[in-house]
Amino acid sequence: MMMNRRAFSTALLAGAAASLISTGGMAANTTLPKARNVVLVHGLFADGSCWTEVIARLQAAGLNVTSVQNPLTTLPEAVASAERVLARQDGPTVLVGHSFSGMIVTEAGVHPNVSALVYVAARAPDAGEDYAALAKTFPTPPASAGIVFDGDEGRLSEEAFLRDFAGDLPKEKAKVLYAVQEPFHKALLTGKTTQAAWRSKPSYYAVSTEDRTINPDLERFMAKRMGAKTIEVKASHLSMISQPEEITQLILQATGQQP
């Protein structure tokens, strides 16, 4: 009888594990439709030009690329801006998000044109999840202390931007990026996703190992939870600028254009 109970417990645990795996994300083993479109979304403290290095490489590979100008006002408005661009695509499209815009990728990624998702040092909440509460379960990254507000608009101080956001970029380049950072509205941070596209779409994740804006261990946790194909890049939060070749190669994998 004891053996039967043990066998039953083992089977029960195996079934539970299989259930968890089946409800997680669809990783890279999934056969991908070949996508010729890539839509890129920027996060906080940036604008669409932050993808310039990656855009040039993707275009050289023959892909149609659009960088969304995220309004950084409210989550629904930010999602709507991405959805309008996705609706213009003429077939399978890889949706890529950096930093905060992982929220947008997670919500808008259910769009029928989206064939795969790529998260670059990005938030990846589950449906209805309180991301701020999740982030608090990991040590707070240094950049958080550098956020300053003018009324309802927030931005990074120059010191925090250069040290904690763009720490592996030449100072002159980082200062140019600081000059064009787009302020975000406080209301943006209160939004929650209502769905999690990574539960139904193949997902890829680039962890920035030197990140001082999102805790790298939080990035690893989210990537593992979604079952994403994951790479680790020795980079600051701005890996798509400091290590554009590695980020481009990950996106190309998501398009199904190369193994």
Coordinates of N, CA, C and O in Angstrom, one line a residue, residues 6-106:
R6 N 3.2 6.0 -2.8 CA 4.3 6.7 -3.4 C 4.2 6.9 -4.9 O 4.5 7.9 -5.5
A7 N 3.8 5.8 -5.5 CA 3.6 5.9 -7.0 C 2.6 6.9 -7.4 O 2.8 7.7 -8.3
F8 N 1.5 7.0 -6.6 CA 0.5 7.9 -6.8 C 1.0 9.3 -6.7 O 0.7 10.2 -7.5
S9 N 1.8 9.6 -5.6 CA 2.3 10.9 -5.3 C 3.3 11.3 -6.5 O 3.2 12.5 -6.9
T10 N 4.1 10.4 -6.9 CA 5.0 10.7 -8.0 C 4.3 11.0 -9.3 O 4.6 12.0 -9.9
A11 N 3.2 10.3 -9.6 CA 2.4 10.6 -10.8 C 1.8 11.9 -10.7 O 1.7 12.7 -11.6
L12 N 1.3 12.2 -9.4 CA 0.6 13.5 -9.2 C 1.5 14.7 -9.4 O 1.2 15.7 -10.1
L13 N 2.8 14.5 -8.9 CA 3.8 15.6 -9.0 C 4.2 15.8 -10.5 O 4.3 16.9 -11.0
A14 N 4.3 14.6 -11.2 CA 4.7 14.7 -12.6 C 3.6 15.4 -13.4 O 3.9 16.2 -14.3
G15 N 2.4 15.1 -13.1 CA 1.3 15.7 -13.8 C 1.2 17.2 -13.5 O 1.0 18.0 -14.4
A16 N 1.5 17.6 -12.3 CA 1.5 19.0 -12.0 C 2.6 19.7 -12.7 O 2.4 20.8 -13.2
A17 N 3.8 19.1 -12.8 CA 4.9 19.7 -13.5 C 4.6 19.9 -15.0 O 4.8 20.9 -15.6
A18 N 3.9 18.8 -15.5 CA 3.6 18.9 -17.0 C 2.6 20.0 -17.2 O 2.6 20.7 -18.2
S19 N 1.7 20.2 -16.2 CA 0.7 21.2 -16.4 C 1.3 22.6 -16.3 O 1.0 23.5 -17.1
L20 N 2.3 22.8 -15.4 CA 3.0 24.0 -15.4 C 3.8 24.3 -16.6 O 3.8 25.4 -17.2
I21 N 4.4 23.3 -17.2 CA 5.1 23.5 -18.4 C 4.2 23.9 -19.6 O 4.4 24.7 -20.4
S22 N 3.0 23.2 -19.6 CA 2.1 23.4 -20.7 C 1.5 24.8 -20.7 O 1.1 25.3 -21.7
T23 N 1.4 25.4 -19.5 CA 0.8 26.7 -19.4 C 1.8 27.8 -19.5 O 1.5 29.0 -19.5
G24 N 3.1 27.5 -19.5 CA 4.2 28.5 -19.7 C 4.2 29.0 -21.1 O 3.4 28.7 -21.9
G25 N 5.3 29.7 -21.4 CA 5.4 30.2 -22.8 C 5.8 29.2 -23.8 O 6.2 28.1 -23.4
M26 N 5.8 29.6 -25.0 CA 6.2 28.7 -26.1 C 7.6 29.1 -26.5 O 7.9 30.1 -27.0
A27 N 8.6 28.2 -26.2 CA 10.0 28.6 -26.4 C 10.4 28.3 -27.8 O 9.6 28.0 -28.7
A28 N 11.7 28.3 -28.0 CA 12.3 28.4 -29.4 C 12.1 27.1 -30.1 O 12.4 27.0 -31.3
N29 N 11.8 26.0 -29.5 CA 11.6 24.7 -30.2 C 10.4 24.7 -31.1 O 10.2 23.9 -32.0
T30 N 9.5 25.7 -30.9 CA 8.3 25.8 -31.7 C 8.7 26.2 -33.1 O 9.6 27.0 -33.3
T31 N 8.1 25.5 -34.1 CA 8.4 25.9 -35.5 C 7.8 27.3 -35.8 O 6.6 27.5 -35.6
L32 N 8.7 28.1 -36.3 CA 8.3 29.5 -36.5 C 7.9 29.8 -37.9 O 8.6 29.3 -38.8
P33 N 6.9 30.5 -38.2 CA 6.6 31.0 -39.5 C 7.7 32.0 -39.9 O 8.1 32.8 -39.0
K34 N 8.2 32.1 -41.1 CA 9.2 33.1 -41.4 C 8.5 34.5 -41.5 O 7.6 34.7 -42.2
A35 N 9.1 35.4 -40.7 CA 8.6 36.7 -40.6 C 9.6 37.7 -41.3 O 10.8 37.6 -41.2
R36 N 9.0 38.6 -42.1 CA 9.8 39.6 -42.8 C 9.6 41.0 -42.1 O 10.2 42.0 -42.6
N37 N 8.8 41.0 -41.1 CA 8.5 42.3 -40.4 C 9.0 42.3 -39.0 O 8.8 41.2 -38.3
V38 N 9.6 43.3 -38.5 CA 9.9 43.5 -37.1 C 9.4 44.8 -36.6 O 9.6 45.9 -37.3
V39 N 8.8 44.8 -35.5 CA 8.3 46.0 -34.8 C 9.0 46.1 -33.5 O 9.0 45.2 -32.7
L40 N 9.6 47.3 -33.3 CA 10.4 47.6 -32.1 C 9.8 48.6 -31.2 O 9.2 49.6 -31.8
V41 N 9.8 48.4 -29.9 CA 9.1 49.3 -29.0 C 10.1 49.7 -27.9 O 10.8 48.9 -27.3
H42 N 10.3 51.0 -27.7 CA 11.2 51.5 -26.6 C 10.5 51.6 -25.3 O 9.3 51.7 -25.2
G43 N 11.3 51.7 -24.3 CA 10.9 51.9 -22.9 C 11.0 53.3 -22.3 O 11.0 54.3 -23.1
L44 N 11.1 53.3 -21.0 CA 11.3 54.6 -20.3 C 12.7 55.2 -20.6 O 13.6 54.5 -21.0
F45 N 12.7 56.5 -20.5 CA 14.0 57.3 -20.6 C 14.6 57.2 -22.0 O 15.8 57.4 -22.2
A46 N 13.8 57.0 -23.0 CA 14.3 56.8 -24.4 C 13.2 57.2 -25.4 O 12.1 57.6 -25.0
D47 N 13.6 57.1 -26.7 CA 12.6 57.3 -27.7 C 12.9 56.2 -28.8 O 13.8 55.4 -28.6
G48 N 12.2 56.3 -29.9 CA 12.4 55.2 -30.9 C 13.8 55.1 -31.5 O 14.1 54.1 -32.1
S49 N 14.6 56.2 -31.4 CA 15.9 56.2 -32.0 C 16.9 55.3 -31.3 O 18.0 55.0 -31.8
C50 N 16.5 54.8 -30.1 CA 17.4 53.9 -29.3 C 17.7 52.6 -30.1 O 18.6 51.9 -29.7
W51 N 16.8 52.3 -31.0 CA 17.0 51.0 -31.8 C 17.8 51.2 -33.1 O 18.0 50.3 -33.9
T52 N 18.4 52.4 -33.3 CA 19.1 52.7 -34.6 C 20.1 51.6 -35.0 O 20.1 51.2 -36.1
E53 N 21.0 51.2 -34.1 CA 22.0 50.2 -34.4 C 21.4 48.9 -34.8 O 21.9 48.2 -35.8
V54 N 20.3 48.5 -34.2 CA 19.7 47.2 -34.5 C 18.9 47.4 -35.8 O 18.9 46.5 -36.7
I55 N 18.2 48.5 -36.0 CA 17.4 48.7 -37.2 C 18.3 48.6 -38.5 O 17.9 47.9 -39.4
A56 N 19.5 49.2 -38.5 CA 20.4 49.1 -39.6 C 20.8 47.7 -39.9 O 20.8 47.3 -41.1
R57 N 21.0 46.9 -38.9 CA 21.4 45.5 -39.2 C 20.2 44.7 -39.7 O 20.4 43.8 -40.5
L58 N 19.1 44.9 -39.1 CA 17.9 44.2 -39.6 C 17.5 44.5 -41.0 O 17.2 43.7 -41.8
Q59 N 17.6 45.8 -41.3 CA 17.4 46.2 -42.7 C 18.4 45.6 -43.7 O 18.0 45.2 -44.8
A60 N 19.6 45.5 -43.3 CA 20.6 44.9 -44.1 C 20.3 43.4 -44.4 O 20.8 42.9 -45.4
A61 N 19.6 42.8 -43.4 CA 19.2 41.4 -43.6 C 17.9 41.3 -44.4 O 17.4 40.2 -44.6
G62 N 17.4 42.4 -44.9 CA 16.2 42.4 -45.8 C 14.9 42.4 -45.1 O 13.9 42.2 -45.7
L63 N 14.9 42.8 -43.9 CA 13.6 42.9 -43.1 C 13.0 44.3 -43.1 O 13.7 45.3 -43.3
N64 N 11.7 44.3 -43.0 CA 10.9 45.5 -42.9 C 10.8 45.9 -41.4 O 10.3 45.1 -40.7
V65 N 11.3 47.0 -41.1 CA 11.4 47.4 -39.6 C 10.7 48.7 -39.3 O 10.8 49.6 -40.1
T66 N 10.0 48.7 -38.2 CA 9.3 49.9 -37.7 C 9.6 50.1 -36.3 O 9.5 49.1 -35.5
S67 N 10.0 51.3 -35.9 CA 10.3 51.6 -34.5 C 9.1 52.4 -34.0 O 8.9 53.5 -34.5
V68 N 8.3 51.9 -33.0 CA 7.2 52.6 -32.5 C 7.6 53.8 -31.6 O 8.5 53.7 -30.8
Q69 N 7.0 55.0 -31.8 CA 7.2 56.1 -30.9 C 6.2 56.0 -29.7 O 5.1 56.4 -29.8
N70 N 6.6 55.3 -28.7 CA 5.8 55.0 -27.5 C 5.5 56.4 -26.8 O 6.4 57.1 -26.4
P71 N 4.2 56.7 -26.6 CA 3.8 58.0 -26.0 C 4.2 58.1 -24.5 O 4.2 59.2 -24.0
L72 N 4.4 57.0 -23.8 CA 4.7 57.0 -22.4 C 3.7 57.7 -21.6 O 4.1 58.4 -20.6
T73 N 2.5 57.6 -21.9 CA 1.4 58.3 -21.2 C 0.7 57.4 -20.2 O 0.8 57.5 -19.0
T74 N -0.1 56.5 -20.8 CA -0.8 55.4 -20.0 C -0.5 54.1 -20.8 O -0.2 54.1 -22.0
L75 N -0.6 53.0 -20.0 CA -0.4 51.7 -20.7 C -1.4 51.4 -21.8 O -0.9 51.0 -22.9
P76 N -2.7 51.7 -21.7 CA -3.6 51.5 -22.8 C -3.2 52.3 -24.1 O -3.3 51.8 -25.2
E77 N -2.8 53.6 -23.8 CA -2.4 54.4 -25.0 C -1.1 53.9 -25.6 O -1.0 53.9 -26.8
A78 N -0.2 53.4 -24.8 CA 1.1 52.9 -25.3 C 0.8 51.6 -26.1 O 1.4 51.4 -27.2
V79 N -0.1 50.8 -25.6 CA -0.4 49.5 -26.3 C -1.1 49.8 -27.6 O -0.8 49.3 -28.7
A80 N -2.0 50.8 -27.6 CA -2.7 51.2 -28.8 C -1.7 51.7 -29.9 O -1.9 51.4 -31.1
S81 N -0.7 52.4 -29.5 CA 0.3 52.9 -30.5 C 1.0 51.8 -31.1 O 1.3 51.8 -32.3
A82 N 1.3 50.7 -30.4 CA 2.0 49.5 -31.0 C 1.0 48.8 -31.8 O 1.4 48.3 -32.9
E83 N -0.3 48.7 -31.4 CA -1.3 47.9 -32.2 C -1.5 48.5 -33.5 O -1.7 47.8 -34.5
R84 N -1.5 49.9 -33.6 CA -1.7 50.5 -34.9 C -0.6 50.2 -35.9 O -0.8 49.9 -37.1
V85 N 0.6 50.1 -35.4 CA 1.8 49.7 -36.2 C 1.7 48.2 -36.6 O 1.9 47.9 -37.8
L86 N 1.3 47.4 -35.7 CA 1.1 45.9 -36.0 C 0.1 45.7 -37.0 O 0.2 44.8 -37.9
A87 N -1.0 46.5 -37.0 CA -2.1 46.3 -38.0 C -1.6 46.7 -39.4 O -2.2 46.2 -40.4
R88 N -0.6 47.5 -39.5 CA -0.1 47.8 -40.9 C 0.9 46.8 -41.5 O 1.2 46.9 -42.6
Q89 N 1.3 45.8 -40.7 CA 2.2 44.8 -41.2 C 1.5 43.9 -42.1 O 0.3 43.6 -42.0
D90 N 2.2 43.4 -43.1 CA 1.6 42.6 -44.2 C 1.8 41.1 -44.0 O 1.7 40.3 -44.9
G91 N 2.1 40.6 -42.8 CA 2.2 39.2 -42.5 C 2.9 39.0 -41.2 O 2.9 39.9 -40.3
P92 N 3.5 37.8 -41.0 CA 4.1 37.5 -39.7 C 5.1 38.5 -39.3 O 5.9 39.0 -40.1
T93 N 5.0 38.9 -38.0 CA 5.8 40.0 -37.5 C 6.4 39.6 -36.1 O 5.7 39.1 -35.3
V94 N 7.6 40.0 -35.9 CA 8.3 39.8 -34.6 C 8.1 41.1 -33.9 O 8.5 42.2 -34.4
L95 N 7.6 41.0 -32.6 CA 7.4 42.2 -31.8 C 8.5 42.2 -30.7 O 8.6 41.2 -30.0
V96 N 9.2 43.3 -30.7 CA 10.4 43.4 -29.8 C 10.2 44.5 -28.8 O 9.9 45.6 -29.2
G97 N 10.5 44.3 -27.5 CA 10.3 45.4 -26.5 C 11.6 45.4 -25.6 O 12.1 44.4 -25.2
H98 N 11.9 46.7 -25.3 CA 13.0 46.9 -24.3 C 12.5 47.5 -23.1 O 11.6 48.4 -23.1
S99 N 13.0 47.1 -21.9 CA 12.7 47.7 -20.7 C 11.2 47.7 -20.3 O 10.5 46.7 -20.4
F100 N 10.6 48.9 -20.0 CA 9.2 49.0 -19.7 C 8.3 48.4 -20.8 O 7.2 47.9 -20.6
S101 N 8.7 48.6 -22.1 CA 7.9 48.2 -23.2 C 7.6 46.7 -23.3 O 6.8 46.2 -24.0
G102 N 8.3 45.9 -22.4 CA 7.9 44.5 -22.3 C 6.5 44.4 -21.8 O 5.8 43.4 -22.2
M103 N 6.0 45.4 -21.1 CA 4.5 45.4 -20.8 C 3.7 45.5 -22.0 O 2.7 44.8 -22.2
I104 N 4.1 46.3 -23.0 CA 3.4 46.5 -24.2 C 3.5 45.2 -25.1 O 2.5 44.8 -25.6
V105 N 4.6 44.6 -25.1 CA 4.8 43.4 -25.9 C 3.9 42.3 -25.3 O 3.2 41.5 -26.0
T106 N 3.8 42.2 -24.0 CA 3.0 41.2 -23.3 C 1.5 41.4 -23.6 O 0.8 40.4 -23.8

